[in-house]
mmCIF file with all atom_site columns, C-alpha atoms in Angstrom:
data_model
loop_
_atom_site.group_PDB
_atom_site.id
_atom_site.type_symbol
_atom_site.label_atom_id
_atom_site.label_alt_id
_atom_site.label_comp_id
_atom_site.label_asym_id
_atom_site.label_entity_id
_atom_site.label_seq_id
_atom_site.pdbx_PDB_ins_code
_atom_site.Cartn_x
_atom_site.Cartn_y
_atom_site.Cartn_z
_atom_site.occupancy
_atom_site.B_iso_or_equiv
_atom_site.pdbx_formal_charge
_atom_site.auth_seq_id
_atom_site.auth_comp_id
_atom_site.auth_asym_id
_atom_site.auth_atom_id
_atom_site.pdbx_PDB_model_num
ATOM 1   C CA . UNK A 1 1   ? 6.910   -12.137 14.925  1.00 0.00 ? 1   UNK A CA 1
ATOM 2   C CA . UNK A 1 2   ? 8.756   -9.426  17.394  1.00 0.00 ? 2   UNK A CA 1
ATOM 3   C CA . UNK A 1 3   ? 6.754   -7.258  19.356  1.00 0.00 ? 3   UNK A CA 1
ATOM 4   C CA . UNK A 1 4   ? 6.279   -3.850  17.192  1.00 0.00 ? 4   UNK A CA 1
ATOM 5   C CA . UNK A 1 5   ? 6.227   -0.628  18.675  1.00 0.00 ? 5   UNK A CA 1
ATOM 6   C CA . UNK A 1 6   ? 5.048   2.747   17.025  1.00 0.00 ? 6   UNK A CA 1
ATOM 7   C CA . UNK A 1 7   ? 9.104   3.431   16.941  1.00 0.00 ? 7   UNK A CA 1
ATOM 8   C CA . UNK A 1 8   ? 9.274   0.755   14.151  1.00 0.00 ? 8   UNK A CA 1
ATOM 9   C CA . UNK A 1 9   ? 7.199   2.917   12.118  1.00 0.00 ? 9   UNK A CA 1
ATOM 10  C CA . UNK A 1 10  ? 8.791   5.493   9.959   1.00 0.00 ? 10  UNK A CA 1
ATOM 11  C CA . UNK A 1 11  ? 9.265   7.959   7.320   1.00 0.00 ? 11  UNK A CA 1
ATOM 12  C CA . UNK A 1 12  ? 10.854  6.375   4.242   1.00 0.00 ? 12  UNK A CA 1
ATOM 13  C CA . UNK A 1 13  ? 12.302  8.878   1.641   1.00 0.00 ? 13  UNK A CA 1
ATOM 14  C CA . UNK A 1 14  ? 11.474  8.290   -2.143  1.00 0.00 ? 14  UNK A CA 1
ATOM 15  C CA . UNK A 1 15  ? 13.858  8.146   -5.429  1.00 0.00 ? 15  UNK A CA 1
ATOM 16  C CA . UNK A 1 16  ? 12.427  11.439  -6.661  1.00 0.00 ? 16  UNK A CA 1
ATOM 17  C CA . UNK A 1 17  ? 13.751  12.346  -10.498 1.00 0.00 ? 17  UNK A CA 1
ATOM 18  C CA . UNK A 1 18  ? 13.353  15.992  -11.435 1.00 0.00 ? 18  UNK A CA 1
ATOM 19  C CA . UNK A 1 19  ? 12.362  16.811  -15.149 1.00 0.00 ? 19  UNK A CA 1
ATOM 20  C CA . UNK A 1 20  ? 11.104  20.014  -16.252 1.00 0.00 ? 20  UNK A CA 1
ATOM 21  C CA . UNK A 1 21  ? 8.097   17.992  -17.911 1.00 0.00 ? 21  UNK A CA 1
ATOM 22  C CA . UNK A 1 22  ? 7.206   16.490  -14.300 1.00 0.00 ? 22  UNK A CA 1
ATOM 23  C CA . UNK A 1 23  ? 8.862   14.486  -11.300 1.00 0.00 ? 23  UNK A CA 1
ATOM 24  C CA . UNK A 1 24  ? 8.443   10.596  -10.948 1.00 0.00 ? 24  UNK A CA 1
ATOM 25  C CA . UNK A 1 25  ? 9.155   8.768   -7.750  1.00 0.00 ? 25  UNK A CA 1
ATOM 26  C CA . UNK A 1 26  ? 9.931   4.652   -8.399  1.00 0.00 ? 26  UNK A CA 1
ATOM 27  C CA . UNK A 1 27  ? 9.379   2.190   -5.346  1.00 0.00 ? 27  UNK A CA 1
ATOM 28  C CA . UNK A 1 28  ? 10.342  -1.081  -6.147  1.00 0.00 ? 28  UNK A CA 1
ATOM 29  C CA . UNK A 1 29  ? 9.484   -3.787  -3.204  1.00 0.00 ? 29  UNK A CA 1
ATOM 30  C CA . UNK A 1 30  ? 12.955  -4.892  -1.480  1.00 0.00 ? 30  UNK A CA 1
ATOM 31  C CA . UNK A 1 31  ? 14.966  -2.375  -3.552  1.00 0.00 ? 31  UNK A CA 1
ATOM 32  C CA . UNK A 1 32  ? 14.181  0.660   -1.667  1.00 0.00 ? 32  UNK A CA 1
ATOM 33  C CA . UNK A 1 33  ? 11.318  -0.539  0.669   1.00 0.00 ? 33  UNK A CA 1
ATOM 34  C CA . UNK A 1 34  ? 11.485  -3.507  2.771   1.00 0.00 ? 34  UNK A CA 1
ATOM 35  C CA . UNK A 1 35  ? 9.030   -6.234  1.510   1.00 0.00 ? 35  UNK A CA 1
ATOM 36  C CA . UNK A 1 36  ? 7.763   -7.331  -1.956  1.00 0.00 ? 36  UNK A CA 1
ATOM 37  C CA . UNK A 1 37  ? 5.305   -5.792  -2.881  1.00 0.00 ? 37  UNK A CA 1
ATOM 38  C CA . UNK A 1 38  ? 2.022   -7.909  -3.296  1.00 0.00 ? 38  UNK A CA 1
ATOM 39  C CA . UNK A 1 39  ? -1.314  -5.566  -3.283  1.00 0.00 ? 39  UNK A CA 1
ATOM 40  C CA . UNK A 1 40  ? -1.428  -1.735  -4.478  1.00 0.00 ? 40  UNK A CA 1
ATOM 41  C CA . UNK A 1 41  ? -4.674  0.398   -3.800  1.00 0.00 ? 41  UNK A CA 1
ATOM 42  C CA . UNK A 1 42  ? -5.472  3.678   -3.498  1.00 0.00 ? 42  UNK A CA 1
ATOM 43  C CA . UNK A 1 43  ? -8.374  6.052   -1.420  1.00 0.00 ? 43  UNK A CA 1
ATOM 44  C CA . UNK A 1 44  ? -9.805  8.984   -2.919  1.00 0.00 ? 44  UNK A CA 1
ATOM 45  C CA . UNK A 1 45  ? -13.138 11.161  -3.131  1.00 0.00 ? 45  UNK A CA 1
ATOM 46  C CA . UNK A 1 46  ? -13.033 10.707  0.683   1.00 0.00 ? 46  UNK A CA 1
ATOM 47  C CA . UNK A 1 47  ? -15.847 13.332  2.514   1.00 0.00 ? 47  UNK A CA 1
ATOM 48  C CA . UNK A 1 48  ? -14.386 16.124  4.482   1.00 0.00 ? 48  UNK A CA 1
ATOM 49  C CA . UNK A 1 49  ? -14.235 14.981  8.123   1.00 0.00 ? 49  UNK A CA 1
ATOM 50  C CA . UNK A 1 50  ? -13.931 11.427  7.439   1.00 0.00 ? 50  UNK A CA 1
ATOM 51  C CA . UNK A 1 51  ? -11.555 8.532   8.720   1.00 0.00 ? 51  UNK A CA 1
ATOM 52  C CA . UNK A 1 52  ? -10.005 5.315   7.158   1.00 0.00 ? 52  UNK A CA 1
ATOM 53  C CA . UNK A 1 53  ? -8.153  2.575   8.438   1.00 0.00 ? 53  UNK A CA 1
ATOM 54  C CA . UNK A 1 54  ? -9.474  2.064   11.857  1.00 0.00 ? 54  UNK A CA 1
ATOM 55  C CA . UNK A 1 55  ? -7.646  -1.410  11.974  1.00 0.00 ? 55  UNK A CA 1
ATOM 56  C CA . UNK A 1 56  ? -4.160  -3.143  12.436  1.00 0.00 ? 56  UNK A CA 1
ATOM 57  C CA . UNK A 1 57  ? -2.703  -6.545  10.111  1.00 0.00 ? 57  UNK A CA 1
ATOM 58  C CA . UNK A 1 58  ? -1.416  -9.544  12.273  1.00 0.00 ? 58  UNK A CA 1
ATOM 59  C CA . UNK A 1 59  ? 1.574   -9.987  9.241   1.00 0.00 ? 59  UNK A CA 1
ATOM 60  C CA . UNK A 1 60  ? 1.075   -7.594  6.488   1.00 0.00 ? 60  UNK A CA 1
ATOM 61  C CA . UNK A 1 61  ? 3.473   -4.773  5.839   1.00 0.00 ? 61  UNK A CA 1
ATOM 62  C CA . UNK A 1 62  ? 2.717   -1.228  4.578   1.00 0.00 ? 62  UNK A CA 1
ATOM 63  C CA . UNK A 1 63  ? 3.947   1.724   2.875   1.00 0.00 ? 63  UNK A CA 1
ATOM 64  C CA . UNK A 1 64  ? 1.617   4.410   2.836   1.00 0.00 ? 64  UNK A CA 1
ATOM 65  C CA . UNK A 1 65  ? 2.163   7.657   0.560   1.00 0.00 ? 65  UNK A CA 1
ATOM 66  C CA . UNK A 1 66  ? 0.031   11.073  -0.106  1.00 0.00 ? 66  UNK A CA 1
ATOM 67  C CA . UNK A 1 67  ? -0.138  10.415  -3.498  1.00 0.00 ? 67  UNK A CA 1
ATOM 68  C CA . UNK A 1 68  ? -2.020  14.173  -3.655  1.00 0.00 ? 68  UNK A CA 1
ATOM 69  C CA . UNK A 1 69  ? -2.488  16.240  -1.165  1.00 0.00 ? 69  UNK A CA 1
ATOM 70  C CA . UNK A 1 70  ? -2.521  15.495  2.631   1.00 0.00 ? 70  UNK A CA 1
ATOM 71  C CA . UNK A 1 71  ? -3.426  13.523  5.138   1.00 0.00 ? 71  UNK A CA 1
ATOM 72  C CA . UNK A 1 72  ? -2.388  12.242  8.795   1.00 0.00 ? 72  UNK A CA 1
ATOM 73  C CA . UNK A 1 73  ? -1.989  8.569   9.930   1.00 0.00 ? 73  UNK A CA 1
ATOM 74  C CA . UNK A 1 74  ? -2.293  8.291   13.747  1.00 0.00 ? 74  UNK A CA 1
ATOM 75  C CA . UNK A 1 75  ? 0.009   4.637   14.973  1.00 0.00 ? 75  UNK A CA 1
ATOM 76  C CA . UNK A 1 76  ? -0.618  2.988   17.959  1.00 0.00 ? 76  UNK A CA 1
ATOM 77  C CA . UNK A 1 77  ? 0.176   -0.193  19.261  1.00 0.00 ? 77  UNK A CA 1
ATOM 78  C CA . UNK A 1 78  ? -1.335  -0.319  22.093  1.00 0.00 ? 78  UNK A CA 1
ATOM 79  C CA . UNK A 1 79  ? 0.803   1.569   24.810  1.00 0.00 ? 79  UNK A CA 1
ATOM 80  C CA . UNK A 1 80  ? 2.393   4.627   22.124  1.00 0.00 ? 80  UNK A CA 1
ATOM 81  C CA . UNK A 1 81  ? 0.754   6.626   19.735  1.00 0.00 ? 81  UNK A CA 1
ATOM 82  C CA . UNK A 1 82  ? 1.642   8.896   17.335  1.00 0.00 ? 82  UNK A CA 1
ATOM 83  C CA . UNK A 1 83  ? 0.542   10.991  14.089  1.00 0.00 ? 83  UNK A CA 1
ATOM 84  C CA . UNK A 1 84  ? 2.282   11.454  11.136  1.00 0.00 ? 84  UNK A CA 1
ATOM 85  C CA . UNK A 1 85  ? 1.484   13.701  8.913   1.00 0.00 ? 85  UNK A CA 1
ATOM 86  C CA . UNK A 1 86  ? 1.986   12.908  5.032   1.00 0.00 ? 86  UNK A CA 1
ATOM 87  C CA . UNK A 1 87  ? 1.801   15.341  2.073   1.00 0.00 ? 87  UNK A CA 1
ATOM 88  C CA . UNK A 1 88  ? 4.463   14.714  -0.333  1.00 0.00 ? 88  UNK A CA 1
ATOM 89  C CA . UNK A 1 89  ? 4.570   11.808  -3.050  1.00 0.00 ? 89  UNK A CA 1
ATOM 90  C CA . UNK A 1 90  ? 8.400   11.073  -2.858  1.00 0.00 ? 90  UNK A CA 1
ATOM 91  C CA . UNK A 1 91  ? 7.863   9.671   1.287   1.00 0.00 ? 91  UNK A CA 1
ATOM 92  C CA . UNK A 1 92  ? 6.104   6.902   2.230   1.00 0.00 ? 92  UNK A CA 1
ATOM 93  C CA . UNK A 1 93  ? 5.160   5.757   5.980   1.00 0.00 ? 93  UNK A CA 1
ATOM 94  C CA . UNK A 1 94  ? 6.251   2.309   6.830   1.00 0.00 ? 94  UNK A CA 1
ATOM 95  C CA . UNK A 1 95  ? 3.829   0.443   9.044   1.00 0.00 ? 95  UNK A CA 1
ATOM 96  C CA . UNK A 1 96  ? 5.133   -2.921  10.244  1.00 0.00 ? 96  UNK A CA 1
ATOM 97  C CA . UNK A 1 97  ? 2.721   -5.677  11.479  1.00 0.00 ? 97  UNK A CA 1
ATOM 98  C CA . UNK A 1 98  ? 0.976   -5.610  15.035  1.00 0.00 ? 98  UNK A CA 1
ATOM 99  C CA . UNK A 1 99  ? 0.154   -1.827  14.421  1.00 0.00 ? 99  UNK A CA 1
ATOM 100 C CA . UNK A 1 100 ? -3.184  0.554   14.610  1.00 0.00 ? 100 UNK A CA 1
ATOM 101 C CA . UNK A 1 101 ? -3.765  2.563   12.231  1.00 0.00 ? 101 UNK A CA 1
ATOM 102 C CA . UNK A 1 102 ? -6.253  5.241   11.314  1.00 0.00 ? 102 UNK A CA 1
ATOM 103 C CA . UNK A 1 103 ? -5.968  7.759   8.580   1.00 0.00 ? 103 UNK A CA 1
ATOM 104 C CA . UNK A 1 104 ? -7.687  11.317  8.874   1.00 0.00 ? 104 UNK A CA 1
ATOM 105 C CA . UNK A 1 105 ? -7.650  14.807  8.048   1.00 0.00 ? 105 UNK A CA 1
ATOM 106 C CA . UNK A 1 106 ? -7.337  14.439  4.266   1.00 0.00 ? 106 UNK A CA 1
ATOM 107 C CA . UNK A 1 107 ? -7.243  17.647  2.154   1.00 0.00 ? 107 UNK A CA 1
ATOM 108 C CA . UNK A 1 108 ? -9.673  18.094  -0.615  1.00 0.00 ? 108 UNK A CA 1
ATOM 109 C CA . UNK A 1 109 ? -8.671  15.670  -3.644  1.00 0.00 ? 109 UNK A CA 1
ATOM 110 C CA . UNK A 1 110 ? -6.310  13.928  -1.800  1.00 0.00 ? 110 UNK A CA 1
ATOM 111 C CA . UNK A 1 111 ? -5.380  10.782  -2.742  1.00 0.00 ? 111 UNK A CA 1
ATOM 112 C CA . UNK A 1 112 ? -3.733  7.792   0.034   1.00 0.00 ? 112 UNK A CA 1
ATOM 113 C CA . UNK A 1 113 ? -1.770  5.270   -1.695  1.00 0.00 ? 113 UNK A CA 1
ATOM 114 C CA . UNK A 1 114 ? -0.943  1.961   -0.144  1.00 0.00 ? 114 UNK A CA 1
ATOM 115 C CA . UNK A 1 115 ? 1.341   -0.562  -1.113  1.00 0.00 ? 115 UNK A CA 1
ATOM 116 C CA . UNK A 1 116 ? 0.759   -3.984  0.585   1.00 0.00 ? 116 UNK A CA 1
ATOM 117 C CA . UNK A 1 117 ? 3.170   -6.968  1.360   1.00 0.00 ? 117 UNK A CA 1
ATOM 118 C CA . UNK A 1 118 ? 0.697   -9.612  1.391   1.00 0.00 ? 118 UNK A CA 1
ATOM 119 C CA . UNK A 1 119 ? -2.450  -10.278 -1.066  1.00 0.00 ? 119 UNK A CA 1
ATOM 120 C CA . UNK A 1 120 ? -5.874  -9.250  0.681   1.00 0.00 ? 120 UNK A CA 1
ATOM 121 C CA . UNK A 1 121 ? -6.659  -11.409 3.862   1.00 0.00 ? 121 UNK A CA 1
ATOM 122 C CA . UNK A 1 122 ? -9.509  -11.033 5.793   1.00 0.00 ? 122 UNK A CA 1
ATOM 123 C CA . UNK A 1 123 ? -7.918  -13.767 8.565   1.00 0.00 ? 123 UNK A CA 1
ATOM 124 C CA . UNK A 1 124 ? -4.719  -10.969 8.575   1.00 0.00 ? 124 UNK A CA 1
ATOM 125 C CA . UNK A 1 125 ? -6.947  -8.203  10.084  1.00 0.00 ? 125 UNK A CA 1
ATOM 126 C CA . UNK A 1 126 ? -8.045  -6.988  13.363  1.00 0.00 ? 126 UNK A CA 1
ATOM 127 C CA . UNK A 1 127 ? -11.016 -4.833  12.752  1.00 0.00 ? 127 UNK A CA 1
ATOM 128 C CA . UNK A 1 128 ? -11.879 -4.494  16.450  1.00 0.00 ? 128 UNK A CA 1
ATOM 129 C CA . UNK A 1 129 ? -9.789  -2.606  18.939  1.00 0.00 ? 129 UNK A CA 1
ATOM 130 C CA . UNK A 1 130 ? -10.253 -4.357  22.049  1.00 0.00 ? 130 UNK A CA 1
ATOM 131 C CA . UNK A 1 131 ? -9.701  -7.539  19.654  1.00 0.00 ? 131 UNK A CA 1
ATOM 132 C CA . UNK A 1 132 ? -6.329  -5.614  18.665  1.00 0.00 ? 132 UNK A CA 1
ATOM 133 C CA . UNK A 1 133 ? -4.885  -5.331  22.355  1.00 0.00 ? 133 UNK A CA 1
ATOM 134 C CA . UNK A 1 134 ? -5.621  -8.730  23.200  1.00 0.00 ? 134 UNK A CA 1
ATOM 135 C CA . UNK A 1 135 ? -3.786  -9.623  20.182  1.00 0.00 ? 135 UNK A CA 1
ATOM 136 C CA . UNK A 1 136 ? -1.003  -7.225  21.141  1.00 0.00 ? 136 UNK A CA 1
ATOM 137 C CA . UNK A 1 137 ? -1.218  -8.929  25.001  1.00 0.00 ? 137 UNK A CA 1
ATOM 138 C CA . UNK A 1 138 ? -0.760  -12.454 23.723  1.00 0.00 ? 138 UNK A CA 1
ATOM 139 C CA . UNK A 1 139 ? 1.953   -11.487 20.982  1.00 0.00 ? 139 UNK A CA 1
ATOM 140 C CA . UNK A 1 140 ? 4.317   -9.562  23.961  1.00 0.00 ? 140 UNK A CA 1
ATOM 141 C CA . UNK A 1 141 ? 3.157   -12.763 26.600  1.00 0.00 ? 141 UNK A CA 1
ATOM 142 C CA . UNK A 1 142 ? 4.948   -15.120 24.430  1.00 0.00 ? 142 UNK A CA 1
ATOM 143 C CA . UNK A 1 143 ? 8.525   -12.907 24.110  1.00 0.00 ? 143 UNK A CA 1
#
């Protein structure tokens, strides 16, 4: 795995189809995101004032969409940070591996989707932050 940097983060744009009846956005993995998708799940009914996330993934890949409403998703990885604020269902926020992320600020009835590249691993994660920037340490040691 490459070192990752914040910069490898991004906004994707989504297929959006207009019909007076209602838009639908499709994501299909490797069509128009970069991975297979392997996982799907989706926050909601979060309190006002909470956070989520509050982790990084060793290997797994995410897109991350407002579904509903709003949200930000602060980025780190362990020298840059940045927030990006999401609130439109046709763009998703790709986070590659090796990257801290905590989500925040969500509107009322707001709803985070998250499409996964990898099936849920508990050995994947890095739930502590100091455990995170020795990870990050290590990874850019052996480049």
């Amino acid at each position: 795995m490459k070192t990752s940097s914040v910069y490898d983060c991004h906004v994707l744009p989504l297929n959006k189809i207009h019909n007076p009846a209602g838009n639908i956005t499709i994501i299909e993995g490797v069509k128009n995101i970069p991975f297979n998708i392997q996982r799907i799940y989706y926050l909601y009914d979060i309190p006002s004032g909470e956070s989520r996330g509050g982790h990084a993934h060793k290997e797994l890949q995410q897109l991350i969409v407002a579904a509903s409403g709003s949200f930000e998703v602060m980025l780190d990885d362990g020298t840059n940070k940045k927030i990006v604020r999401l609130n439109r269902p046709n763009y998703g926020l790709l986070v590659v591996p090796g990257i801290w992320r905590e989500i925040f600020e969500f509107s009322s009835g707001s709803i985070c989707m998250v499409l996964a590249s990898l099936k849920y691993d508990e050995n994947d994660y890095l739930r502590e932050y100091s455990e995170f920037k020795n990870y990050k340490y290590e990874t850019s040691v052996k480049f």
